[in-house]
Tab-separated table of C-alpha atoms and ligand atoms in Angstrom:
chain	number	residue	atom	x	y	z
J	194	MET	CA	159.596	177.176	107.215
J	195	GLU	CA	162.352	179.418	105.861
J	196	HIS	CA	163.241	182.172	108.292
J	197	TYR	CA	166.120	184.222	109.650
J	198	VAL	CA	167.590	183.692	113.105
J	199	VAL	CA	169.328	186.712	114.561
J	200	LYS	CA	171.360	187.257	117.697
J	201	GLY	CA	171.276	190.963	118.377
J	202	GLY	CA	173.693	193.237	120.119
J	203	ASN	CA	176.705	193.369	117.777
J	204	PRO	CA	177.462	196.881	116.495
J	205	LEU	CA	177.771	196.611	112.707
J	206	SER	CA	181.186	197.555	111.425
J	207	GLY	CA	183.112	197.408	108.143
J	208	GLU	CA	182.241	198.034	104.527
J	209	VAL	CA	179.246	196.978	102.446
J	210	GLU	CA	178.706	197.407	98.711
J	211	ILE	CA	175.299	198.417	97.392
J	212	ALA	CA	173.658	196.659	94.440
J	213	GLY	CA	171.847	198.272	91.511
J	214	ALA	CA	168.494	199.957	92.152
J	215	LYS	CA	165.664	197.408	92.063
J	216	ASN	CA	162.969	199.904	91.107
J	217	ALA	CA	165.078	201.399	88.299
J	218	ALA	CA	165.911	197.910	87.036
J	219	LEU	CA	162.241	196.865	86.939
J	220	ALA	CA	161.409	199.804	84.661
J	221	ILE	CA	164.534	199.469	82.533
J	222	LEU	CA	164.171	195.703	81.973
J	223	ALA	CA	160.588	196.293	80.789
J	224	ALA	CA	161.617	199.246	78.576
J	225	ALA	CA	164.393	197.146	77.008
J	226	VAL	CA	161.805	195.212	74.966
J	227	MET	CA	161.043	198.405	73.015
J	228	ALA	CA	164.093	197.925	70.770
J	229	ASN	CA	164.442	195.267	68.082
J	230	GLU	CA	168.139	194.943	68.844
J	231	PRO	CA	170.113	193.578	71.810
J	232	VAL	CA	170.098	195.830	74.875
J	233	THR	CA	172.741	195.142	77.530
J	234	ILE	CA	171.849	196.135	81.087
J	235	GLU	CA	174.492	195.976	83.805
J	236	ASN	CA	174.395	196.352	87.585
J	237	VAL	CA	171.013	194.600	87.835
J	238	PRO	CA	170.415	193.401	91.408
J	239	ASP	CA	169.932	189.650	91.905
J	240	VAL	CA	166.623	189.733	93.796
J	241	SER	CA	163.331	187.906	93.293
J	242	ASP	CA	161.370	190.909	91.897
J	243	ILE	CA	163.935	191.135	89.108
J	244	ARG	CA	163.697	187.430	88.379
J	245	ALA	CA	159.913	187.946	88.076
J	246	ILE	CA	160.147	190.807	85.529
J	247	VAL	CA	162.766	188.846	83.570
J	248	GLY	CA	160.343	185.883	83.612
J	249	ALA	CA	157.573	188.133	82.288
J	250	VAL	CA	159.769	189.598	79.541
J	251	THR	CA	160.882	186.104	78.520
J	252	GLU	CA	157.309	184.819	78.387
J	253	ILE	CA	156.237	187.536	75.952
J	254	GLY	CA	158.910	186.350	73.533
J	255	ALA	CA	161.952	188.558	74.218
J	256	ILE	CA	165.271	186.751	73.880
J	257	VAL	CA	167.020	187.046	77.226
J	258	ASP	CA	170.648	186.235	77.880
J	259	HIS	CA	172.127	186.378	81.391
J	260	PRO	CA	175.919	186.337	80.899
J	261	ASP	CA	176.714	187.047	84.543
J	262	ARG	CA	174.901	187.511	87.839
J	263	HIS	CA	174.260	191.247	87.335
J	264	THR	CA	173.960	191.562	83.544
J	265	TYR	CA	171.067	190.866	81.189
J	266	VAL	CA	170.985	191.156	77.405
J	267	ILE	CA	167.428	191.555	76.089
J	268	ASN	CA	166.315	191.530	72.481
J	269	GLY	CA	162.687	192.474	71.828
J	270	ALA	CA	162.742	191.721	68.098
J	271	PHE	CA	160.512	188.637	68.284
J	272	ILE	CA	157.858	189.638	70.784
J	273	LYS	CA	154.420	188.186	70.017
J	274	ASN	CA	152.506	190.955	71.808
J	275	GLU	CA	149.718	188.693	72.992
J	276	PRO	CA	147.963	189.311	76.324
J	277	VAL	CA	150.527	189.174	79.143
J	278	ASP	CA	149.155	187.189	82.034
J	279	ASN	CA	151.337	184.728	83.880
J	280	ALA	CA	152.475	184.027	87.415
J	281	SER	CA	155.584	186.245	87.022
J	282	VAL	CA	153.561	189.269	85.910
J	283	ARG	CA	151.002	188.965	88.698
J	284	LYS	CA	153.710	188.693	91.360
J	285	ILE	CA	155.130	192.191	91.071
J	286	ARG	CA	153.883	195.714	90.830
J	287	GLY	CA	156.576	196.723	88.321
J	288	SER	CA	155.036	194.507	85.628
J	289	TYR	CA	152.666	197.389	84.819
J	290	TYR	CA	155.644	198.929	83.043
J	291	LEU	CA	155.016	196.421	80.271
J	292	ILE	CA	151.818	198.353	79.470
J	293	GLY	CA	153.746	201.562	78.675
J	294	ALA	CA	156.540	199.697	76.875
J	295	LEU	CA	154.267	197.569	74.642
J	296	LEU	CA	151.785	200.375	74.025
J	297	GLY	CA	154.642	202.667	72.942
J	298	LYS	CA	156.186	200.053	70.667
J	299	TYR	CA	153.118	198.268	69.208
J	300	LYS	CA	150.308	200.763	70.062
J	301	LYS	CA	148.585	197.850	71.781
J	302	ALA	CA	149.061	196.166	75.149
J	303	GLU	CA	147.081	193.846	77.383
J	304	VAL	CA	148.719	193.131	80.736
J	305	ALA	CA	147.499	191.546	83.983
J	306	LEU	CA	146.978	194.008	86.837
J	307	PRO	CA	149.956	194.404	89.143
J	308	GLY	CA	150.697	192.647	92.429
J	309	GLY	CA	153.410	193.849	94.812
J	310	CYS	CA	153.535	194.713	98.498
J	311	ASN	CA	150.231	195.251	100.277
J	312	ILE	CA	150.998	198.699	101.696
J	313	GLY	CA	147.693	200.346	100.861
J	314	LEU	CA	145.395	201.076	97.984
J	315	ARG	CA	147.557	201.346	94.883
J	316	PRO	CA	145.397	202.675	92.036
J	317	ILE	CA	146.676	203.139	88.489
J	318	ASP	CA	144.255	205.874	87.428
J	319	GLN	CA	147.098	208.291	86.626
J	320	HIS	CA	148.754	205.743	84.321
J	321	ILE	CA	145.421	205.279	82.537
J	322	LYS	CA	144.832	209.033	82.360
J	323	GLY	CA	148.231	209.431	80.671
J	324	PHE	CA	147.651	206.650	78.138
J	325	ARG	CA	144.228	208.096	77.291
J	326	ALA	CA	145.722	211.566	76.836
J	327	LEU	CA	148.073	210.023	74.265
J	328	GLY	CA	145.037	208.745	72.357
J	329	ALA	CA	144.790	205.168	73.640
J	330	GLU	CA	141.540	203.453	74.508
J	331	VAL	CA	142.058	201.880	77.886
J	332	GLN	CA	139.755	199.384	79.547
J	333	LEU	CA	139.652	196.586	82.025
J	334	ALA	CA	139.726	193.442	79.916
J	335	TYR	CA	139.056	189.783	80.636
J	336	HIS	CA	140.379	188.418	83.933
J	337	GLY	CA	141.419	191.751	85.396
J	338	ARG	CA	143.863	192.682	82.661
J	339	VAL	CA	144.400	196.272	81.537
J	340	SER	CA	144.045	196.667	77.806
J	341	ALA	CA	145.296	199.773	75.990
J	342	GLU	CA	145.170	200.332	72.242
J	343	ALA	CA	145.526	203.202	69.775
J	344	GLU	CA	145.556	203.612	65.991
J	345	GLU	CA	148.365	206.044	66.641
J	346	LEU	CA	149.738	207.584	69.828
J	347	ILE	CA	149.807	211.377	69.651
J	348	GLY	CA	151.925	213.559	71.956
J	349	SER	CA	149.941	215.472	74.550
J	350	HIS	CA	150.100	217.841	77.527
J	351	ILE	CA	149.477	215.793	80.670
J	352	TYR	CA	149.035	217.197	84.172
J	353	MET	CA	149.342	214.511	86.849
J	354	ASP	CA	146.886	214.862	89.751
J	355	VAL	CA	149.245	213.053	92.143
J	356	VAL	CA	152.989	212.668	91.991
J	357	SER	CA	153.393	209.048	90.920
J	358	VAL	CA	156.651	207.299	90.114
J	359	GLY	CA	154.962	204.453	88.266
J	360	ALA	CA	152.648	206.672	86.205
J	361	THR	CA	155.479	209.060	85.259
J	362	ILE	CA	157.635	206.160	84.050
J	363	ASN	CA	154.789	204.439	82.198
J	364	ILE	CA	153.764	207.639	80.401
J	365	ILE	CA	157.391	208.401	79.444
J	366	MET	CA	157.677	204.944	77.866
J	367	ALA	CA	154.475	205.261	75.824
J	368	ALA	CA	155.148	208.903	74.851
J	369	CYS	CA	158.712	208.371	73.678
J	370	MET	CA	157.369	206.433	70.664
J	371	ALA	CA	154.290	208.661	70.097
J	372	LYS	CA	153.968	211.142	67.239
J	373	GLY	CA	154.939	214.686	68.280
J	374	ASN	CA	155.646	216.251	71.629
J	375	THR	CA	154.475	215.330	75.109
J	376	ILE	CA	154.776	217.406	78.270
J	377	ILE	CA	154.257	215.716	81.651
J	378	GLU	CA	153.617	218.229	84.449
J	379	ASN	CA	153.815	217.416	88.163
J	380	ALA	CA	156.058	214.478	87.246
J	381	ALA	CA	157.839	212.347	89.865
J	382	LYS	CA	161.507	213.326	90.354
J	383	GLU	CA	162.869	210.090	91.891
J	384	PRO	CA	166.362	208.984	90.809
J	385	HIS	CA	164.903	205.955	89.057
J	386	VAL	CA	162.716	208.210	86.862
J	387	VAL	CA	165.945	209.934	85.770
J	388	ASP	CA	167.687	206.575	85.272
J	389	LEU	CA	164.861	205.287	83.071
J	390	ALA	CA	164.942	208.492	80.994
J	391	ASN	CA	168.738	208.281	80.606
J	392	PHE	CA	168.390	204.657	79.551
J	393	LEU	CA	165.721	205.446	76.931
J	394	ASN	CA	167.781	208.402	75.664
J	395	SER	CA	170.725	206.030	75.206
J	396	MET	CA	168.349	203.997	72.943
J	397	GLY	CA	167.580	207.078	70.854
J	398	ALA	CA	164.622	208.552	72.754
J	399	ARG	CA	164.414	212.336	73.196
J	400	ILE	CA	163.450	213.019	76.805
J	401	ARG	CA	164.383	216.223	78.634
J	402	GLY	CA	163.710	217.425	82.155
J	403	ALA	CA	163.659	214.080	84.014
J	404	GLY	CA	164.478	214.884	87.647
J	405	THR	CA	162.356	218.058	87.506
J	406	ASP	CA	158.581	218.198	87.664
J	407	VAL	CA	158.192	219.021	83.964
J	408	ILE	CA	159.323	216.353	81.512
J	409	ARG	CA	159.340	217.050	77.764
J	410	ILE	CA	159.404	214.237	75.238
J	411	LYS	CA	159.772	214.355	71.452
J	412	GLY	CA	158.458	211.099	70.016
J	413	VAL	CA	160.746	208.980	67.819
J	414	ASP	CA	159.875	206.170	65.372
J	415	ARG	CA	162.258	203.574	66.695
J	416	LEU	CA	164.601	202.820	69.580
J	417	HIS	CA	167.914	201.045	69.076
J	418	GLY	CA	170.144	198.746	71.136
J	419	THR	CA	172.356	200.107	73.905
J	420	GLU	CA	174.589	199.241	76.849
J	421	TYR	CA	173.577	200.728	80.176
J	422	SER	CA	174.519	200.416	83.838
J	423	ILE	CA	171.837	200.910	86.497
J	424	ILE	CA	172.284	203.405	89.361
J	425	PRO	CA	172.894	202.166	92.929
J	426	ASP	CA	169.852	201.407	95.091
J	427	GLN	CA	169.310	204.309	97.478
J	428	ILE	CA	166.844	202.362	99.619
J	429	GLU	CA	169.232	199.438	100.103
J	430	ALA	CA	171.943	201.993	100.976
J	431	GLY	CA	169.605	203.762	103.392
J	432	THR	CA	168.685	200.492	105.074
J	433	TYR	CA	172.365	199.758	105.862
J	434	MET	CA	172.903	203.366	106.987
J	435	TYR	CA	170.035	203.104	109.465
J	436	ALA	CA	171.049	199.591	110.561
J	437	ALA	CA	174.532	200.969	111.344
J	438	ALA	CA	172.967	203.745	113.433
J	439	ALA	CA	170.529	201.391	115.236
J	440	THR	CA	173.344	199.048	116.299
J	441	LYS	CA	175.675	201.955	117.279
J	442	GLY	CA	178.063	200.819	114.574
J	443	ASP	CA	180.614	202.213	112.150
J	444	VAL	CA	179.827	201.232	108.562
J	445	THR	CA	181.051	202.504	105.203
J	446	ILE	CA	178.475	202.025	102.464
J	447	THR	CA	180.103	201.932	99.032
J	448	ASN	CA	178.866	202.235	95.434
J	449	VAL	CA	176.320	204.927	96.295
J	450	ILE	CA	175.413	208.349	94.892
J	451	PRO	CA	175.507	210.499	98.082
J	452	LYS	CA	173.237	213.138	96.483
J	453	HIS	CA	170.414	210.542	96.342
J	454	LEU	CA	170.846	209.938	100.093
J	455	GLU	CA	170.739	213.572	101.222
J	456	CYS	CA	167.424	213.484	103.083
J	457	LEU	CA	168.465	210.247	104.811
J	458	THR	CA	171.823	211.651	105.919
J	459	ALA	CA	170.179	214.913	107.027
J	460	LYS	CA	167.921	212.984	109.444
J	461	LEU	CA	170.856	210.962	110.798
J	462	ILE	CA	172.878	214.129	111.453
J	463	GLU	CA	169.857	215.755	113.098
J	464	MET	CA	169.617	212.712	115.409
J	465	GLY	CA	173.280	212.974	116.431
J	466	CYS	CA	175.003	210.546	114.086
J	467	GLU	CA	178.293	211.257	112.346
J	468	VAL	CA	178.071	211.008	108.541
J	469	ILE	CA	181.210	211.207	106.407
J	470	GLU	CA	180.588	211.475	102.669
J	471	SER	CA	182.985	210.874	99.803
J	472	ASP	CA	182.387	210.714	96.037
J	473	ASP	CA	180.756	207.296	96.024
J	474	SER	CA	180.461	206.209	99.648
J	475	VAL	CA	179.038	207.288	102.989
J	476	ARG	CA	180.345	206.302	106.391
J	477	ILE	CA	177.970	206.214	109.347
J	478	VAL	CA	179.422	206.384	112.846
J	479	ALA	CA	177.022	206.127	115.774
J	480	THR	CA	178.566	205.888	119.197
J	481	ARG	CA	175.674	206.867	121.422
J	482	ARG	CA	171.926	206.808	121.771
J	483	LEU	CA	170.324	209.088	119.165
J	484	GLU	CA	167.959	212.025	119.687
J	485	HIS	CA	164.287	211.960	118.657
J	486	THR	CA	162.942	213.773	115.604
J	487	ASN	CA	159.825	214.052	113.435
J	488	VAL	CA	159.520	212.678	109.904
J	489	LYS	CA	156.965	213.006	107.125
J	490	THR	CA	157.222	210.870	104.001
J	491	LEU	CA	157.034	212.802	100.724
J	492	PRO	CA	157.853	212.327	97.041
J	493	TYR	CA	161.566	212.787	96.180
J	494	PRO	CA	163.525	214.769	97.299
J	495	GLY	CA	161.453	214.395	100.467
J	496	PHE	CA	161.873	211.540	102.913
J	497	PRO	CA	161.046	208.276	101.045
J	498	THR	CA	158.112	206.148	102.151
J	499	ASP	CA	160.326	203.114	101.463
J	500	MET	CA	162.565	204.225	104.396
J	501	GLN	CA	159.693	204.946	106.801
J	502	PRO	CA	159.826	201.594	108.660
J	503	GLN	CA	163.626	201.795	108.944
J	504	ILE	CA	163.609	205.278	110.498
J	505	SER	CA	160.760	204.281	112.822
J	506	VAL	CA	162.878	201.383	114.123
J	507	LEU	CA	165.672	203.862	114.778
J	508	LEU	CA	163.373	206.387	116.456
J	509	GLY	CA	162.008	203.603	118.651
J	510	LEU	CA	165.463	203.480	120.242
J	511	SER	CA	166.057	207.229	120.463
J	512	LYS	CA	165.644	209.594	123.418
J	513	GLY	CA	162.179	211.168	123.669
J	514	THR	CA	159.061	211.152	121.527
J	515	SER	CA	159.023	211.205	117.735
J	516	ILE	CA	156.178	211.578	115.272
J	517	VAL	CA	156.241	209.806	111.925
J	518	THR	CA	153.651	210.818	109.326
J	519	GLU	CA	153.070	208.566	106.326
J	520	SER	CA	151.648	210.638	103.484
J	521	ILE	CA	152.129	208.305	100.496
J	522	PHE	CA	150.592	204.918	101.387
J	523	GLU	CA	147.833	204.569	103.974
J	524	ASN	CA	148.585	201.026	105.108
J	525	ARG	CA	152.244	201.237	105.957
J	526	PHE	CA	152.305	200.875	109.742
J	527	LYS	CA	151.348	197.192	109.928
J	528	TYR	CA	154.841	196.313	111.130
J	529	THR	CA	154.440	198.350	114.328
J	530	ASP	CA	152.561	195.438	115.971
J	531	GLU	CA	155.614	193.264	115.317
J	532	LEU	CA	157.955	195.968	116.606
J	533	ALA	CA	155.854	196.204	119.764
J	534	LYS	CA	156.596	192.487	120.361
J	535	MET	CA	160.242	193.545	120.646
J	536	GLY	CA	159.385	196.161	123.263
J	537	ALA	CA	158.885	199.249	121.095
J	538	ASN	CA	156.474	201.858	122.354
J	539	VAL	CA	154.486	202.912	119.262
J	540	ARG	CA	150.944	204.198	118.959
J	541	VAL	CA	149.406	204.527	115.507
J	542	GLU	CA	146.661	207.075	114.886
J	543	GLY	CA	145.553	207.206	111.259
J	544	ASN	CA	148.584	208.025	109.134
J	545	THR	CA	150.732	208.975	112.138
J	546	ALA	CA	152.885	206.907	114.467
J	547	ILE	CA	153.799	208.349	117.848
J	548	ILE	CA	156.964	206.691	119.053
J	549	ASP	CA	158.285	206.906	122.622
J	550	GLY	CA	161.891	205.741	122.470
J	551	VAL	CA	162.992	202.809	124.659
J	552	GLU	CA	166.593	202.045	125.726
J	553	GLN	CA	166.647	198.653	124.043
J	554	TYR	CA	164.553	196.147	122.089
J	555	THR	CA	164.406	192.502	123.095
J	556	GLY	CA	164.456	189.575	120.663
J	557	ALA	CA	161.143	188.048	119.552
J	558	ALA	CA	159.546	185.838	116.891
J	559	ILE	CA	158.137	188.196	114.273
J	560	ASN	CA	156.697	188.200	110.757
J	561	ALA	CA	157.873	190.430	107.915
J	562	PRO	CA	154.665	192.076	106.633
J	563	ASP	CA	156.240	193.468	103.429
J	564	LEU	CA	159.604	194.164	101.810
J	565	ARG	CA	160.825	197.339	103.533
J	566	ALA	CA	159.156	196.693	106.889
J	567	GLY	CA	160.713	193.215	106.822
J	568	ALA	CA	164.198	194.685	106.398
J	569	ALA	CA	163.483	197.235	109.138
J	570	LEU	CA	162.437	194.490	111.563
J	571	VAL	CA	165.714	192.668	110.869
J	572	THR	CA	167.485	195.915	111.819
J	573	ALA	CA	165.502	195.970	115.060
J	574	ALA	CA	166.520	192.359	115.741
J	575	LEU	CA	170.185	193.228	115.124
J	576	ALA	CA	169.944	196.006	117.719
J	577	ALA	CA	167.927	193.917	120.195
J	578	ARG	CA	169.091	192.054	123.263
J	579	GLY	CA	168.877	188.344	122.599
J	580	TYR	CA	167.545	186.109	119.938
J	581	SER	CA	164.940	186.728	117.220
J	582	GLU	CA	163.286	184.709	114.511
J	583	ILE	CA	161.979	186.555	111.440
J	584	TYR	CA	159.440	184.761	109.221
J	585	ASP	CA	158.118	185.513	105.724
J	586	VAL	CA	161.580	186.539	104.584
J	587	HIS	CA	160.537	185.997	100.946
J	588	TYR	CA	159.279	189.599	101.139
J	589	ILE	CA	162.750	190.823	102.081
J	590	GLU	CA	164.324	188.805	99.275
J	591	ARG	CA	162.191	190.663	96.736
J	592	GLY	CA	164.494	193.637	97.093
J	593	TYR	CA	167.676	192.926	99.082
J	594	GLU	CA	170.485	190.979	97.452
J	595	ASP	CA	172.369	188.651	99.844
J	596	PHE	CA	170.862	190.357	102.885
J	597	PRO	CA	172.029	187.907	105.595
J	598	GLU	CA	175.437	187.485	103.907
J	599	LYS	CA	176.072	191.249	103.670
J	600	LEU	CA	174.995	191.743	107.299
J	601	ARG	CA	177.255	188.882	108.416
J	602	SER	CA	180.192	190.539	106.638
J	603	LEU	CA	179.518	193.533	108.920
J	604	GLY	CA	179.723	191.328	112.021
J	605	ALA	CA	176.023	190.551	112.476
J	606	CYS	CA	174.915	187.173	113.796
J	607	ILE	CA	172.215	186.255	111.273
J	608	ALA	CA	171.490	183.081	109.366
J	609	LYS	CA	168.762	181.884	107.028
J	610	VAL	CA	167.472	178.496	108.115
J	611	ASP	CA	164.826	176.137	106.814
J	612	SER	CA	164.385	173.562	109.586
J	613	ASP	CA	164.719	173.091	113.338
J	614	ASP	CA	167.962	171.276	112.698
J	615	GLU	CA	169.456	174.158	110.703
J	616	GLU	CA	168.261	176.567	113.357
J	617	ARG	CA	170.029	174.563	116.100
J	618	ARG	CA	173.211	174.512	114.013
J	619	ALA	CA	173.056	178.294	113.465
J	620	ILE	CA	172.512	178.856	117.168
J	621	ASN	CA	175.616	176.778	117.943
J	622	ARG	CA	177.679	178.444	115.218
J	623	PHE	CA	176.966	181.942	116.464
J	624	ASN	CA	177.040	180.867	120.073
J	625	PHE	CA	173.489	182.147	120.447
J	626	ARG	CA	172.175	182.157	123.950
J	627	VAL	CA	168.392	181.875	123.860
J	628	VAL	CA	166.895	184.320	126.346
O	114	LIG	C1	156.968	203.181	93.546
O	114	LIG	C2	157.949	202.187	94.127
O	114	LIG	C3	157.672	201.969	95.604
O	114	LIG	C4	157.634	203.301	96.334
O	114	LIG	C5	156.693	204.282	95.640
O	114	LIG	C6	156.739	205.688	96.239
O	114	LIG	C7	158.393	200.733	92.231
O	114	LIG	C8	158.202	199.407	91.598
O	114	LIG	N1	157.798	200.933	93.406
O	114	LIG	O1	155.685	202.595	93.671
O	114	LIG	O2	158.716	201.150	96.123
O	114	LIG	O3	157.172	203.075	97.650
O	114	LIG	O4	157.050	204.409	94.252
O	114	LIG	O5	158.032	206.192	96.186
O	114	LIG	O6	159.094	201.595	91.725
O	114	LIG	N2	148.697	206.901	92.963
O	114	LIG	C9	147.426	207.209	92.500
O	114	LIG	N3	147.136	206.907	91.204
O	114	LIG	C10	148.017	206.303	90.363
O	114	LIG	C11	149.297	206.009	90.844
O	114	LIG	C12	149.612	206.317	92.160
O	114	LIG	O7	146.602	207.748	93.229
O	114	LIG	O8	147.685	206.056	89.207
O	114	LIG	C13	149.049	207.239	94.358
O	114	LIG	C14	149.395	206.019	95.196
O	114	LIG	O9	148.244	205.438	95.775
O	114	LIG	C15	150.316	206.619	96.230
O	114	LIG	C16	151.063	207.720	95.453
O	114	LIG	O10	150.257	207.993	94.314
O	114	LIG	O11	149.575	207.221	97.248
O	114	LIG	C17	152.456	207.353	95.013
O	114	LIG	O12	152.431	206.150	94.313
O	114	LIG	P1	153.501	205.799	93.168
O	114	LIG	O13	154.586	206.820	93.180
O	114	LIG	O14	152.773	205.567	91.895
O	114	LIG	O15	154.071	204.433	93.689
O	114	LIG	P2	154.472	203.175	92.841
O	114	LIG	O16	154.982	203.614	91.499
O	114	LIG	O17	153.394	202.169	92.918
């Protein structure tokens, strides 16, 4: 079975370049079908979630060209707009963006319900509320698909009951081709909401206020082709920042927007790490054991839920007791059982983890329960004494481009193997000593 083998204990050091933001790319690749002209999207990360949305877009009839590893050209002129239900769509959560995109463009969409990481109940009531406010009839159709249809979409004033990234993006997409004006209140402010709005504006949409909690949209009749480059992935960047700190390393993370990383750097500084920022990079220097702190996940600009497992791994090695409160998804502490196998001292009570820091983790055989927790457990293995095996790495590959390769370039001993033989070879190559 495919898995990673890791020999821990090497401080990470050197420079690593961050790929484009996966969650922005998922929305933008779906929104690209709204034009009947070629749309060129650059800086798309090469990860399996992206291959799934590209598969979905191709299956609905968009013409997709892939001139290089990080660029796609999508032309939505020949889309059939039949029900969208295929293996690609069901694999990923981001495929629900096709509802907003197709509803906006054709006033009719029928898309299979989303998959994605099992990190808790993930309802889409706010998406549906938004589509209905724009005049669409929305229902659960055959085989668990969502069907949305309107004679005409009419701009509306929508107040979101919860701050939802997905619902904000989906409503923006439908509303930007509605008649008249839409106001979305209590909108999500995440960088990828802003990136999606900038992308649509470059296609001729008229969206103002993205990045604040009130977004105003003037509907337009058509969207045209464009060329657009996706922002860097702040969660990938954060993962390397925290891996550098966990291994007491010295790593410069390049191709980032430091502003998007502010709450992550603030926590590192609070814990005693040195953070040096420049225009498009951050350097993390950690020479000693870090101090404990408390963290609560919140919508942007609060601490991101997608970095909760990574900071918990770090706190598990810090001095004293830390409390981590997960306020976005209720099922996001599953990985703590795996971390406990490595010697972490974590007690979960409801949506809170109480972490008593230990001096060191020890290697173990562990399973990645989802994308971000999987990456966090690799970080723990890199900091641990001895040898670890990490299974179910397909979760990690949903969102991290070249993860083992990038870590190796920072001096980590990590290899992806698919058989006992490959594992033995990796152990020899890295001079692993099994403990
Ligand atoms: C997106 C990200 C995910 C990240 C999350 C929060 C993508 C593809 N995924 O997920 O990586 O962890 O934002 O930053 O971009 N909710 C409702 N009703 C809805 C929609 C959401 O109650 O209709 C709730 C959810 O259960 C959750 C909270 O709102 O408690 C936030 O969810 P949301 O921001 O929508 O997350 P996603 O867009 O699914």
